[in-house]
Coordinates of C-alpha atoms in Angstrom, one line a residue:
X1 CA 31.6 38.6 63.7
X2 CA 31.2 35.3 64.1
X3 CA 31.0 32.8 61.3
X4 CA 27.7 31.4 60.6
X5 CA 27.5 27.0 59.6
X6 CA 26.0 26.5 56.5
X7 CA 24.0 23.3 56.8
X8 CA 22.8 20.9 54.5
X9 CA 20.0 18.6 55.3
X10 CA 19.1 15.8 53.4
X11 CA 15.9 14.3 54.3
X12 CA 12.3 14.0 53.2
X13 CA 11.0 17.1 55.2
X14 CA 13.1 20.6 55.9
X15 CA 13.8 20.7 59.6
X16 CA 14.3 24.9 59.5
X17 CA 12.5 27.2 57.3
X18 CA 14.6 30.2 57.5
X19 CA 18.1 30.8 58.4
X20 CA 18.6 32.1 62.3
X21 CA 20.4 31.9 65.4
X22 CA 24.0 31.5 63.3
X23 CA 23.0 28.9 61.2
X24 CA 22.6 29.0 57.0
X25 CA 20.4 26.2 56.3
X26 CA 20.2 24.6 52.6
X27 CA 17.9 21.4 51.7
X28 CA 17.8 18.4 49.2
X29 CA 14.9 16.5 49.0
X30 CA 15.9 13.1 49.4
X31 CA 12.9 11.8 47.1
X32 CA 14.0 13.8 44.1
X33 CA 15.1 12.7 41.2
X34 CA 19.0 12.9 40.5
X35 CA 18.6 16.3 37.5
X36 CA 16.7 17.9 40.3
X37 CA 19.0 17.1 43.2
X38 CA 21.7 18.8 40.8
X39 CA 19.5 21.5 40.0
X40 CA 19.0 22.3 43.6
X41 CA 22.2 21.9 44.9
X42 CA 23.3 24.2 41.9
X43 CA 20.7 26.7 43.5
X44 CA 22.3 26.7 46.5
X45 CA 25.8 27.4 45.6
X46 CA 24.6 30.3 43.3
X47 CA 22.6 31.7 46.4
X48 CA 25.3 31.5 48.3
X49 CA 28.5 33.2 46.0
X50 CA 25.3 35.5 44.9
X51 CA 24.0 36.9 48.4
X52 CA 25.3 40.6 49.3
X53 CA 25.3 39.7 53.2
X54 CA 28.9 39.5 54.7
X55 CA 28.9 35.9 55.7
X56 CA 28.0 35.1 51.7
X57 CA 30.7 36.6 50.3
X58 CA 33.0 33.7 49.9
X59 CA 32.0 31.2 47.8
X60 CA 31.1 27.9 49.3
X61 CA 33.9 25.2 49.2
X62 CA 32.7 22.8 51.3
X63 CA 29.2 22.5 54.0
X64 CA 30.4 22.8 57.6
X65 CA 28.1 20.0 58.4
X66 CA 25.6 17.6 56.9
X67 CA 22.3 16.2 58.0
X68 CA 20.8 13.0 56.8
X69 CA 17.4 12.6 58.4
X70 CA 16.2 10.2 55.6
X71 CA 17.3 8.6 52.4
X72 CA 16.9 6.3 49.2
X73 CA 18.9 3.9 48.3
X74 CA 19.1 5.3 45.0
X75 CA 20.1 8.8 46.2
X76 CA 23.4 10.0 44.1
X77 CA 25.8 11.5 46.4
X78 CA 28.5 11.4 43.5
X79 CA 27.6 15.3 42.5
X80 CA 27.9 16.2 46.4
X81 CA 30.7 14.9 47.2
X82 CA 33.2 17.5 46.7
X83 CA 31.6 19.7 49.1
X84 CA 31.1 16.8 52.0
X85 CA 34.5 17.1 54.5
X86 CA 35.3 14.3 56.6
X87 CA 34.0 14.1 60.0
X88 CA 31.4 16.3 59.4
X89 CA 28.2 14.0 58.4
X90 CA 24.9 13.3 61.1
X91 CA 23.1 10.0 60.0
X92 CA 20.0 9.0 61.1
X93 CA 20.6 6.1 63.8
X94 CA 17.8 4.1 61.8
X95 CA 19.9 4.0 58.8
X96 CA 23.0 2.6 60.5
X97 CA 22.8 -0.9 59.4
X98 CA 23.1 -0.3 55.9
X99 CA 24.3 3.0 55.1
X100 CA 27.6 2.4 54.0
X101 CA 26.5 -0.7 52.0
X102 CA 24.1 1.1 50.0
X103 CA 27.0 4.6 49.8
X104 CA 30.6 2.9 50.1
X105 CA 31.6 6.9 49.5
X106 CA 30.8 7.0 52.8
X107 CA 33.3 4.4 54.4
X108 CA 36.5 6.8 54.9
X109 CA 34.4 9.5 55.8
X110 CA 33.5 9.0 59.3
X111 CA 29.8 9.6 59.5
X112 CA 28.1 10.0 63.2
X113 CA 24.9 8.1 63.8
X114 CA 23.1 9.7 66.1
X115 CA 19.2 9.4 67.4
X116 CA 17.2 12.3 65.1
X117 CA 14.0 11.9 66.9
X118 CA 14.3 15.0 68.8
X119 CA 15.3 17.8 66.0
X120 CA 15.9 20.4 68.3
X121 CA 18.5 18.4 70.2
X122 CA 20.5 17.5 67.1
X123 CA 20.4 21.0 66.2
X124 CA 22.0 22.0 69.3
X125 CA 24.6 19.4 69.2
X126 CA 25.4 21.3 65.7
X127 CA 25.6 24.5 67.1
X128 CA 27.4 23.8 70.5
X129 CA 30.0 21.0 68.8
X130 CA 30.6 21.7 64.9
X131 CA 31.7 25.1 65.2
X132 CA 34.1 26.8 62.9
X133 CA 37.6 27.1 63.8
X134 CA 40.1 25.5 67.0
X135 CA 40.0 27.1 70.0
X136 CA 42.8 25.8 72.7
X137 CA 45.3 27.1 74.9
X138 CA 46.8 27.3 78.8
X139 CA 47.4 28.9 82.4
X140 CA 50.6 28.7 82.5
X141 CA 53.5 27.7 85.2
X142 CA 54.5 31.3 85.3
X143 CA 51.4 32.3 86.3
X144 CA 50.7 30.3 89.6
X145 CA 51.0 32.0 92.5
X146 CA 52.2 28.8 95.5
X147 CA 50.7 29.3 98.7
X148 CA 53.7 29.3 101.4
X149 CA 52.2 26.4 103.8
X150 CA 55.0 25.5 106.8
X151 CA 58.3 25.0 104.7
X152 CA 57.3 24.2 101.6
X153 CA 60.6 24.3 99.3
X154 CA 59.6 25.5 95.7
X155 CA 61.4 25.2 92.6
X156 CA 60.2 26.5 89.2
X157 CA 61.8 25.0 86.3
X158 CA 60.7 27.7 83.6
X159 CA 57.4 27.2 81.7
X160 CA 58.2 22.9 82.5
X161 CA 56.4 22.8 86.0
X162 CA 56.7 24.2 89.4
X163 CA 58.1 21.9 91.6
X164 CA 57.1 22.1 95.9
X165 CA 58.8 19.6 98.0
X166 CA 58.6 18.7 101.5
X167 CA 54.7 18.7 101.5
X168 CA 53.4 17.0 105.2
X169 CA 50.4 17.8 105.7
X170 CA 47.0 15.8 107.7
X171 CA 44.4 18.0 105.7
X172 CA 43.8 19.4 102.7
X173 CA 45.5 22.8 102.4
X174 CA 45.9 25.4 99.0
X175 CA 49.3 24.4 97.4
X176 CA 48.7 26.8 94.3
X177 CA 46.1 28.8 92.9
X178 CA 46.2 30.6 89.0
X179 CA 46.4 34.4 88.8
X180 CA 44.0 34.6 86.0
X181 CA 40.8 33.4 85.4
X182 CA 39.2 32.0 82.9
X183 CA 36.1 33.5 80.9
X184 CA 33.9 30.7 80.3
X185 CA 30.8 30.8 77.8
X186 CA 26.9 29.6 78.0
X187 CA 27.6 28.1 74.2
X188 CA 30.3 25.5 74.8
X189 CA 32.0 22.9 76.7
X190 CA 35.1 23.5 78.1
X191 CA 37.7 20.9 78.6
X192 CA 40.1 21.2 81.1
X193 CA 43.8 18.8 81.7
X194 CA 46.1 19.5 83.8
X195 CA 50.0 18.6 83.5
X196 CA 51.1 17.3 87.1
X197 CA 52.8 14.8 88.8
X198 CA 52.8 13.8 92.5
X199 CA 54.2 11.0 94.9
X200 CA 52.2 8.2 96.0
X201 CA 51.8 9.4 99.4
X202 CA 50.1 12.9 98.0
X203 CA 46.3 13.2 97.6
X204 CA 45.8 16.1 95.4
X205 CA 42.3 17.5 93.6
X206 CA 41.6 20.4 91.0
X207 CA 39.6 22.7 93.0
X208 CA 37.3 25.0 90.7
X209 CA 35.4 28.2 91.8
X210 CA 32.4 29.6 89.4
X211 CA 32.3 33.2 89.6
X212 CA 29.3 34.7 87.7
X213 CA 28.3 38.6 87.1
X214 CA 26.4 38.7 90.2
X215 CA 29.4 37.5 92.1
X216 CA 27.8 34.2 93.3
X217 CA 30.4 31.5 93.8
X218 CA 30.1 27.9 93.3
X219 CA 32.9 25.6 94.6
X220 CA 33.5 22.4 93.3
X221 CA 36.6 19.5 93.2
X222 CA 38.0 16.9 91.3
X223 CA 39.6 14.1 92.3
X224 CA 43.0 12.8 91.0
X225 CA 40.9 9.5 89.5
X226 CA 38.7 12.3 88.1
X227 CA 41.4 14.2 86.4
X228 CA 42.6 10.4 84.5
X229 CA 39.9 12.3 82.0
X230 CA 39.2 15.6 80.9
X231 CA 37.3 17.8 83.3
X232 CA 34.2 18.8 81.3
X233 CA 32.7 22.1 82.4
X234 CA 29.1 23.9 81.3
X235 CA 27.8 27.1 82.5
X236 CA 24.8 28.5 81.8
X237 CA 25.5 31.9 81.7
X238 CA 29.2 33.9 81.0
X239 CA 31.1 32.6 84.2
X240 CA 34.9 33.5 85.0
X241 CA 36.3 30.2 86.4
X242 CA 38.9 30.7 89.3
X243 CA 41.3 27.0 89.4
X244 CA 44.2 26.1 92.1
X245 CA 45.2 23.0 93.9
X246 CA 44.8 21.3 97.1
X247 CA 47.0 18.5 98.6
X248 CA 47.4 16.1 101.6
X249 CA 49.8 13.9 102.9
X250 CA 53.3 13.6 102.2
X251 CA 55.8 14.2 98.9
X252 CA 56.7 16.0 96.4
X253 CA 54.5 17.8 93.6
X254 CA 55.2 19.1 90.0
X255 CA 52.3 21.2 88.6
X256 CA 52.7 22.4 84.8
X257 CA 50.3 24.0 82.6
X258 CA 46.9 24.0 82.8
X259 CA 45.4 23.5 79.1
X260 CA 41.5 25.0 78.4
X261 CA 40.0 23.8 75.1
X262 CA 36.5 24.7 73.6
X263 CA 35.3 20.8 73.4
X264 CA 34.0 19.5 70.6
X265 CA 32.7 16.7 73.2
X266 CA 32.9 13.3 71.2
X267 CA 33.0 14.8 67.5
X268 CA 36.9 15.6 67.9
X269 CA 39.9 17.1 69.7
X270 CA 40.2 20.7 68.2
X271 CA 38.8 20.0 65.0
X272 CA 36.3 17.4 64.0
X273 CA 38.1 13.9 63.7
X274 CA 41.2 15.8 65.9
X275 CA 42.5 13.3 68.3
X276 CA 44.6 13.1 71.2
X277 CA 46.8 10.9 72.2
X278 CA 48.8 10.9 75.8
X279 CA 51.3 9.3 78.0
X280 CA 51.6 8.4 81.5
X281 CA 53.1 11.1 82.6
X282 CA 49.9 13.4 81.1
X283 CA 52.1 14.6 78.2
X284 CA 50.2 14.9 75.0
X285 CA 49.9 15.5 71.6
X286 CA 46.6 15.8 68.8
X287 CA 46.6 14.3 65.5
X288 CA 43.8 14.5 62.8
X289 CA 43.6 11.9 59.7
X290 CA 42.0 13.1 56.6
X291 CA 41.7 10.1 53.4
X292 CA 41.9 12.8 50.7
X293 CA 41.5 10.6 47.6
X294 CA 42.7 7.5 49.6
X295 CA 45.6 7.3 47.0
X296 CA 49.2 7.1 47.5
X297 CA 51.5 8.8 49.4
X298 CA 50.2 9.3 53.0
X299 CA 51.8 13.1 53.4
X300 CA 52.8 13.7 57.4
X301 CA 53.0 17.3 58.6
X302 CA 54.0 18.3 61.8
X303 CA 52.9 21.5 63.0
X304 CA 56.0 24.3 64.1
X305 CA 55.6 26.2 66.9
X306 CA 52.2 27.8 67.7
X307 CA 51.3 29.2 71.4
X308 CA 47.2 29.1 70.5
X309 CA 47.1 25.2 70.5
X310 CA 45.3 23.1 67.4
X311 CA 46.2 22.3 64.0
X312 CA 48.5 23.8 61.0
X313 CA 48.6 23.7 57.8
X314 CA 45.4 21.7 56.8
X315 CA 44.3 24.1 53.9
X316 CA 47.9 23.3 52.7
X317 CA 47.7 19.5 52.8
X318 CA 44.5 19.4 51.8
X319 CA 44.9 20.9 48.5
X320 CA 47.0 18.1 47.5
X321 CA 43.8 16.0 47.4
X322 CA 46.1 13.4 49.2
X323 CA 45.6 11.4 51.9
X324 CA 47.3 13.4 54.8
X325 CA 48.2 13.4 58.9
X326 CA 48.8 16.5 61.2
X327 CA 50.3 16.1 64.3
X328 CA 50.8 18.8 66.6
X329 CA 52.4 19.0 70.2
X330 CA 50.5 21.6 72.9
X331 CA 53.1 21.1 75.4
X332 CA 55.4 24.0 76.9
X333 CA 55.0 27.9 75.3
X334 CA 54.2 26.6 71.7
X335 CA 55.6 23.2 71.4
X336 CA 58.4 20.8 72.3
X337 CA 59.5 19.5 69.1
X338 CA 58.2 16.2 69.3
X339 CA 60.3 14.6 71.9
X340 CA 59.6 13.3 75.5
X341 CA 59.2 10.0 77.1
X342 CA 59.9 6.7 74.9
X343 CA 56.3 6.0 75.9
X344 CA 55.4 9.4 74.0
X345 CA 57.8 9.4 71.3
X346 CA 56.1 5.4 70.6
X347 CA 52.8 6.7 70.2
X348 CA 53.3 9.3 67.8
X349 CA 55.2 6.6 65.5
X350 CA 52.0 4.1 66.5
X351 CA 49.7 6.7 65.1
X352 CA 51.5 7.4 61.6
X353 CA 51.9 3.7 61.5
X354 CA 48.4 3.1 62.2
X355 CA 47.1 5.1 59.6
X356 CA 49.4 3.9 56.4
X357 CA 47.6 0.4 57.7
X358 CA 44.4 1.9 57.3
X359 CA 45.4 2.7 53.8
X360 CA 47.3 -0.6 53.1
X361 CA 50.7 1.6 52.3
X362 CA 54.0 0.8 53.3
X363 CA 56.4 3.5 54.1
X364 CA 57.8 3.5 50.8
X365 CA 54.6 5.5 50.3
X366 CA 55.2 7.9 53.0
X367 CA 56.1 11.7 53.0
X368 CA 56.7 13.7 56.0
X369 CA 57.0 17.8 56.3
X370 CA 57.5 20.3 58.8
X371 CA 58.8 23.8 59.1
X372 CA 60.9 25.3 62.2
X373 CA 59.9 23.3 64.8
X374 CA 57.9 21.2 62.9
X375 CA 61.4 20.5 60.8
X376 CA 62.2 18.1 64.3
X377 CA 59.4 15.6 64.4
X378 CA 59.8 15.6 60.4
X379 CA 63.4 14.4 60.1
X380 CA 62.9 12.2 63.4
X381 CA 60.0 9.9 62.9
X382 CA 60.5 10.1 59.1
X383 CA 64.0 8.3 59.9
X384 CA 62.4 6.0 62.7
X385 CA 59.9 4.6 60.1
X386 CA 62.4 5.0 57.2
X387 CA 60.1 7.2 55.1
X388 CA 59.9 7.7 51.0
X389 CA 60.5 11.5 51.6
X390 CA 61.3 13.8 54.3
X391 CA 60.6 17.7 53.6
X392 CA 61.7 20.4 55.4
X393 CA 61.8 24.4 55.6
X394 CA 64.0 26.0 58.3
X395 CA 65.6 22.8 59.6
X396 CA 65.7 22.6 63.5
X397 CA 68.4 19.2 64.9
X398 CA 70.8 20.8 67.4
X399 CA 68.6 21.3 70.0
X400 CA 70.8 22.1 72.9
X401 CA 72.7 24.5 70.1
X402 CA 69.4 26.3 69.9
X403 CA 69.3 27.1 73.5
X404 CA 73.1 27.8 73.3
X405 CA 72.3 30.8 71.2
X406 CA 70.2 32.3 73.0
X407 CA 72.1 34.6 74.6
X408 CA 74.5 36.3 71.7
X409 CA 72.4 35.4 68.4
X410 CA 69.0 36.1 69.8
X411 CA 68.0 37.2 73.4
X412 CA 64.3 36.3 75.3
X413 CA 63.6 34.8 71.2
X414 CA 62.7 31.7 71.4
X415 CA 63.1 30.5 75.1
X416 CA 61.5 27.3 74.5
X417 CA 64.9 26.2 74.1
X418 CA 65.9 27.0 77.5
X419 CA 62.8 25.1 78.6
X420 CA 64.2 21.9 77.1
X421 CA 67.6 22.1 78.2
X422 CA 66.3 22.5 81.7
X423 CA 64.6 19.3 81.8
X424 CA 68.0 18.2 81.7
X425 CA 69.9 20.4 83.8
X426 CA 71.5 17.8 86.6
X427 CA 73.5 17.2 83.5
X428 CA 75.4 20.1 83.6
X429 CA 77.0 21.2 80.4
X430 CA 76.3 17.5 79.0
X431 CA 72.9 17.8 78.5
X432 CA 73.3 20.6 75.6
X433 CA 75.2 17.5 73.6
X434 CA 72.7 14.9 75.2
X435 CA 69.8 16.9 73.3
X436 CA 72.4 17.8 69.9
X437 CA 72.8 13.9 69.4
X438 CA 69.2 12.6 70.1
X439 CA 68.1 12.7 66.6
X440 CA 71.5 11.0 64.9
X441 CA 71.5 7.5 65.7
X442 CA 67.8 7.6 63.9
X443 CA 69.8 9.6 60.8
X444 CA 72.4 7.3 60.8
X445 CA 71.2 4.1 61.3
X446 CA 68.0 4.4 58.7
X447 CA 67.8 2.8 55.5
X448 CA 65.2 4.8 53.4
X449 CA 63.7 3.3 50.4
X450 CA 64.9 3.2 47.2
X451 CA 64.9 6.7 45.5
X452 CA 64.7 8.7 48.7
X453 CA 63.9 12.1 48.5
X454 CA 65.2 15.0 51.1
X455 CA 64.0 18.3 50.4
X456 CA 65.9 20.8 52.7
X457 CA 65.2 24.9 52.5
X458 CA 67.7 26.8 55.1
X459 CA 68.1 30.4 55.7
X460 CA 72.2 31.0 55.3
X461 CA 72.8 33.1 58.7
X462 CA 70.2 30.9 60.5
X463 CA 70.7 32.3 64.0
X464 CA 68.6 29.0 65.5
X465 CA 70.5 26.6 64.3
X466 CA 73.6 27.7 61.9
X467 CA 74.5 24.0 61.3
X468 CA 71.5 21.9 60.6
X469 CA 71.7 21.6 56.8
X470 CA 75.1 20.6 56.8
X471 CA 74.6 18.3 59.7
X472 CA 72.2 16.9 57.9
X473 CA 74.4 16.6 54.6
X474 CA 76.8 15.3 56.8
X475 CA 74.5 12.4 57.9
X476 CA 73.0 12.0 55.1
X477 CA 75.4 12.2 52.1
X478 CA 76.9 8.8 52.0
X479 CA 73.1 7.3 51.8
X480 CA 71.9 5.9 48.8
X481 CA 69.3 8.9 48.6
X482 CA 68.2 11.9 46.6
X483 CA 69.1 15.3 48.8
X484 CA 67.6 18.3 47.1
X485 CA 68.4 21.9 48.9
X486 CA 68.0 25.4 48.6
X487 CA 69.5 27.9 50.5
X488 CA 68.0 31.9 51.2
X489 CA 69.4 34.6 52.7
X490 CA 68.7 36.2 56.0
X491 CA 68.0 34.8 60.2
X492 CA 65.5 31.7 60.6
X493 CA 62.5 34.2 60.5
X494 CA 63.2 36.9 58.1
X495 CA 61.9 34.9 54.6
X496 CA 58.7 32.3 55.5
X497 CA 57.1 33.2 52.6
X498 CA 60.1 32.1 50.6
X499 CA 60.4 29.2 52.4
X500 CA 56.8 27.9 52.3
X501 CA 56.8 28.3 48.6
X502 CA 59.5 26.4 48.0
X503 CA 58.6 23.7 50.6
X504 CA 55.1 23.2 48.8
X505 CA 56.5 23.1 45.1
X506 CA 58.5 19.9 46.5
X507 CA 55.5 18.3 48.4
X508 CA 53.6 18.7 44.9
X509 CA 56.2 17.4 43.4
X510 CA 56.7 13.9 45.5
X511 CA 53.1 13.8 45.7
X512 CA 53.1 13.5 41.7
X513 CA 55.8 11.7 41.4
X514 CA 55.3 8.8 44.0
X515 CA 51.3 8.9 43.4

């Protein structure tokens, strides 16, 4: 069953007098006095923790959106507050210009304005945009099926792209079409973004075909200008959605994944404040801010490999009460630890950089995390910017290693290694080394603040990567820096929990000790 959004509306008149259609409303009264706003707002949690029905059950930690239709200037919002997430705030357009004069709270965060004369339409945009959850993921390569056009030479290069060469063509013919569809809902926008690359010479479009129950079928194409932005799509009834390519004119093509999100339009990239950020080659990754108590240190945590794509880990930094950062990287099966073009790799240390700005800290106040593949961005960009701390579970540095083992330590495991190695492979053998020593001029050239803190947990027979704790001593260990380790035994999977407990005792730690 799905979730239902519990609601609370501030305002001078209730916009909903009973609970329907998957929304749990609750209402202050913006004119009453601050004992009764308590009183009321008391009422409301007790209803909730107190009501029998399934979606009750839990108590309330926090309203999945709120609605400020009117105000005084004396309203208290310093009893609400614990329950009012980031990102998640409608304000009245007419109280723009002063808002967060007369509630500072409200500066860091991020409150919509939006135009409240039409109640039904903001109550839509609720339901269709502020839902519960992250919903993301892909076609993938493997699952394009290349029309065989004259003599088309095709190459696939694993779950990277598909690559077709010698393309000549005066019209618009099918290069490639999807083998399966995708189910698309009356109740959402989907967003669509497509991983390709073509010569100059090519004209390509993203042709879609709308396939409803009654088997009507609506064509429709986008143009390569088009695609420089998501492809937003609304049905109004459950639709399957049919997607290949067309191309003209002469070249070579690379097609790679084809990622479907449930859009949260402009309220955020998988969850509300998510962002994305992108290079020229289409490549991306999402990152989502969140000011906690806007108090040192800024914690960074890179999400590990995950094939659904969104967010990790935001109930864990977010019961630090710190200021925190997740970054996570949709690209390939699950992830591709972070790396890519210096274009990319510059963004992602833009956005962490960005954000300590934000907070007026220095890196000296900075902590970055990750597990598994997480581990990689971690110990990367924390020694690019020369972080306070770097922690780690299940360290990940040897990348060409990784793929190396694949064979003997861990067959079809973890293949996303082979993807990576193959980006490289008119390297021959080199390129297993190339990718092993991309992280260790960053290790060995970084001068971290004064009292440094790595915090390593490893699995002893780690059949990933057997040597990236010591590596990393090895790097590390002449540095003027704290190293703090602990080993368990068993393969890279076979203790998580173990690992995540120990990896948030040290985050708690830092975060006490540096705050």
């Amino acid at each position: 069953m799905e979730k239902k959004l519990h609601i609370l509306q501030i305002g001078r008149e209730r916009w909903e007098s009973r609970n329907e259609d998957g929304l749990i409303w609750y209402y202050i009264d913006a004119c009453d006095d601050v004992d009764a706003q308590q009183e009321k707002l008391y009422a409301v949690l007790n209803a909730n923790e107190d009501n029998e029905e399934e979606d009750h059950q839990e108590k309330l930690a926090s309203f999945d959106t709120v609605i400020i239709s009117e105000l005084s200037t004396n309203f208290d919002f310093s009893y609400l507050q614990q329950y009012i997430e980031p990102y998640t705030i409608l304000v009245n357009q007419e109280l723009s210009d002063t808002f967060i004069d007369h509630f500072p709270i409200f500066k860091y965060l991020f409150v919509h304005y939006i135009d409240m004369q039409d109640i039904t339409s903001v109550i839509a945009t609720v339901k269709k945009d502020f839902f519960i959850g992250q919903n993301g993921t892909k076609l993938h390569v493997k699952n394009t099926v290349v029309n065989h056009v004259d003599n088309f030479n095709i190459y696939y290069n694993g779950n990277n792209y598909v690559e077709i060469s010698e393309i000549n063509q005066s019209d618009y013919v099918q290069l490639l079409y999807w083998n399966y569809n995708i189910g698309l809902g009356s109740d959402a926008t989907t967003d669509l973004w497509l991983e390709y690359d073509a010569d100059n010479q090519i004209d390509l479009r993203l042709v879609l075909h709308f396939i409803d129950s009654a088997g009507e079928v609506t064509r429709r194409t986008f143009t390569q200008i088009e695609m420089e932005h998501y492809i937003n799509v609304n049905v109004e009834k459950f639709t399957y959605l049919a997607v290949s390519i067309e191309v003209k004119g002469q070249g070579i093509v690379k097609v790679g994944p084809l990622h479907y999100r449930k859009s949260r339009e402009q309220y955020g990239e998988m969850l509300l404040g998510g962002q994305v950020g992108r290079d020229s080659q289409r490549k991306e990754f999402f990152y989502y801010f969140n000011p906690g108590d806007l108090q040192p240190p800024l914690n960074v945590y890179f999400s590990g490999y995950r094939t659904a794509e969104g967010f990790e880990g935001y109930w864990m930094m977010k019961n630090l009460g710190k200021p925190f950062l997740l970054i996570s990287d949709p690209r390939l099966e699950g992830g591709r630890f972070y790396i890519g073009s210096v274009e990319y790799e510059q963004k992602i240390e833009n956005v962490i950089q960005t954000y300590l700005d934000l907070l007026s800290f220095s890196t000296k106040q900075l902590v970055v995390s990750g597990l598994s593949m997480g581990t990689y961005g971690a110990i990367y960009y924390g020694a690019r910017l020369e972080a306070r701390a770097i922690v780690v579970g299940k360290p990940l540095i040897n990348l060409g290693d990784i793929a190396r083992n694949v064979p003997l330590h861990r067959p079809e495991a973890f293949e996303t290694s082979l993807d990576l190695v193959n980006e490289f492979i008119d390297q021959g053998e080199d390129r297993y080394e190339k990718l092993n020593n991309k992280i260790v001029p960053y290790l060995e050239k970084a001068k971290f603040p004064e009292d440094s803190t790595i915090a390593i947990a490893y699995m002893m027979q780690d059949d990933y990567d057997s040597q990236a704790y010591f590596d990393l001593l090895n790097y590390l260990s002449e540095k003027d820096i704290n190293i703090i380790s602990k080993g368990l035994v068993g393969r890279h999977n076979d203790n998580s929990p173990g690992i995540n407990q120990w990896f948030f005792a040290q985050l708690k730690r830092l975060n006490t000790s540096i705050g």
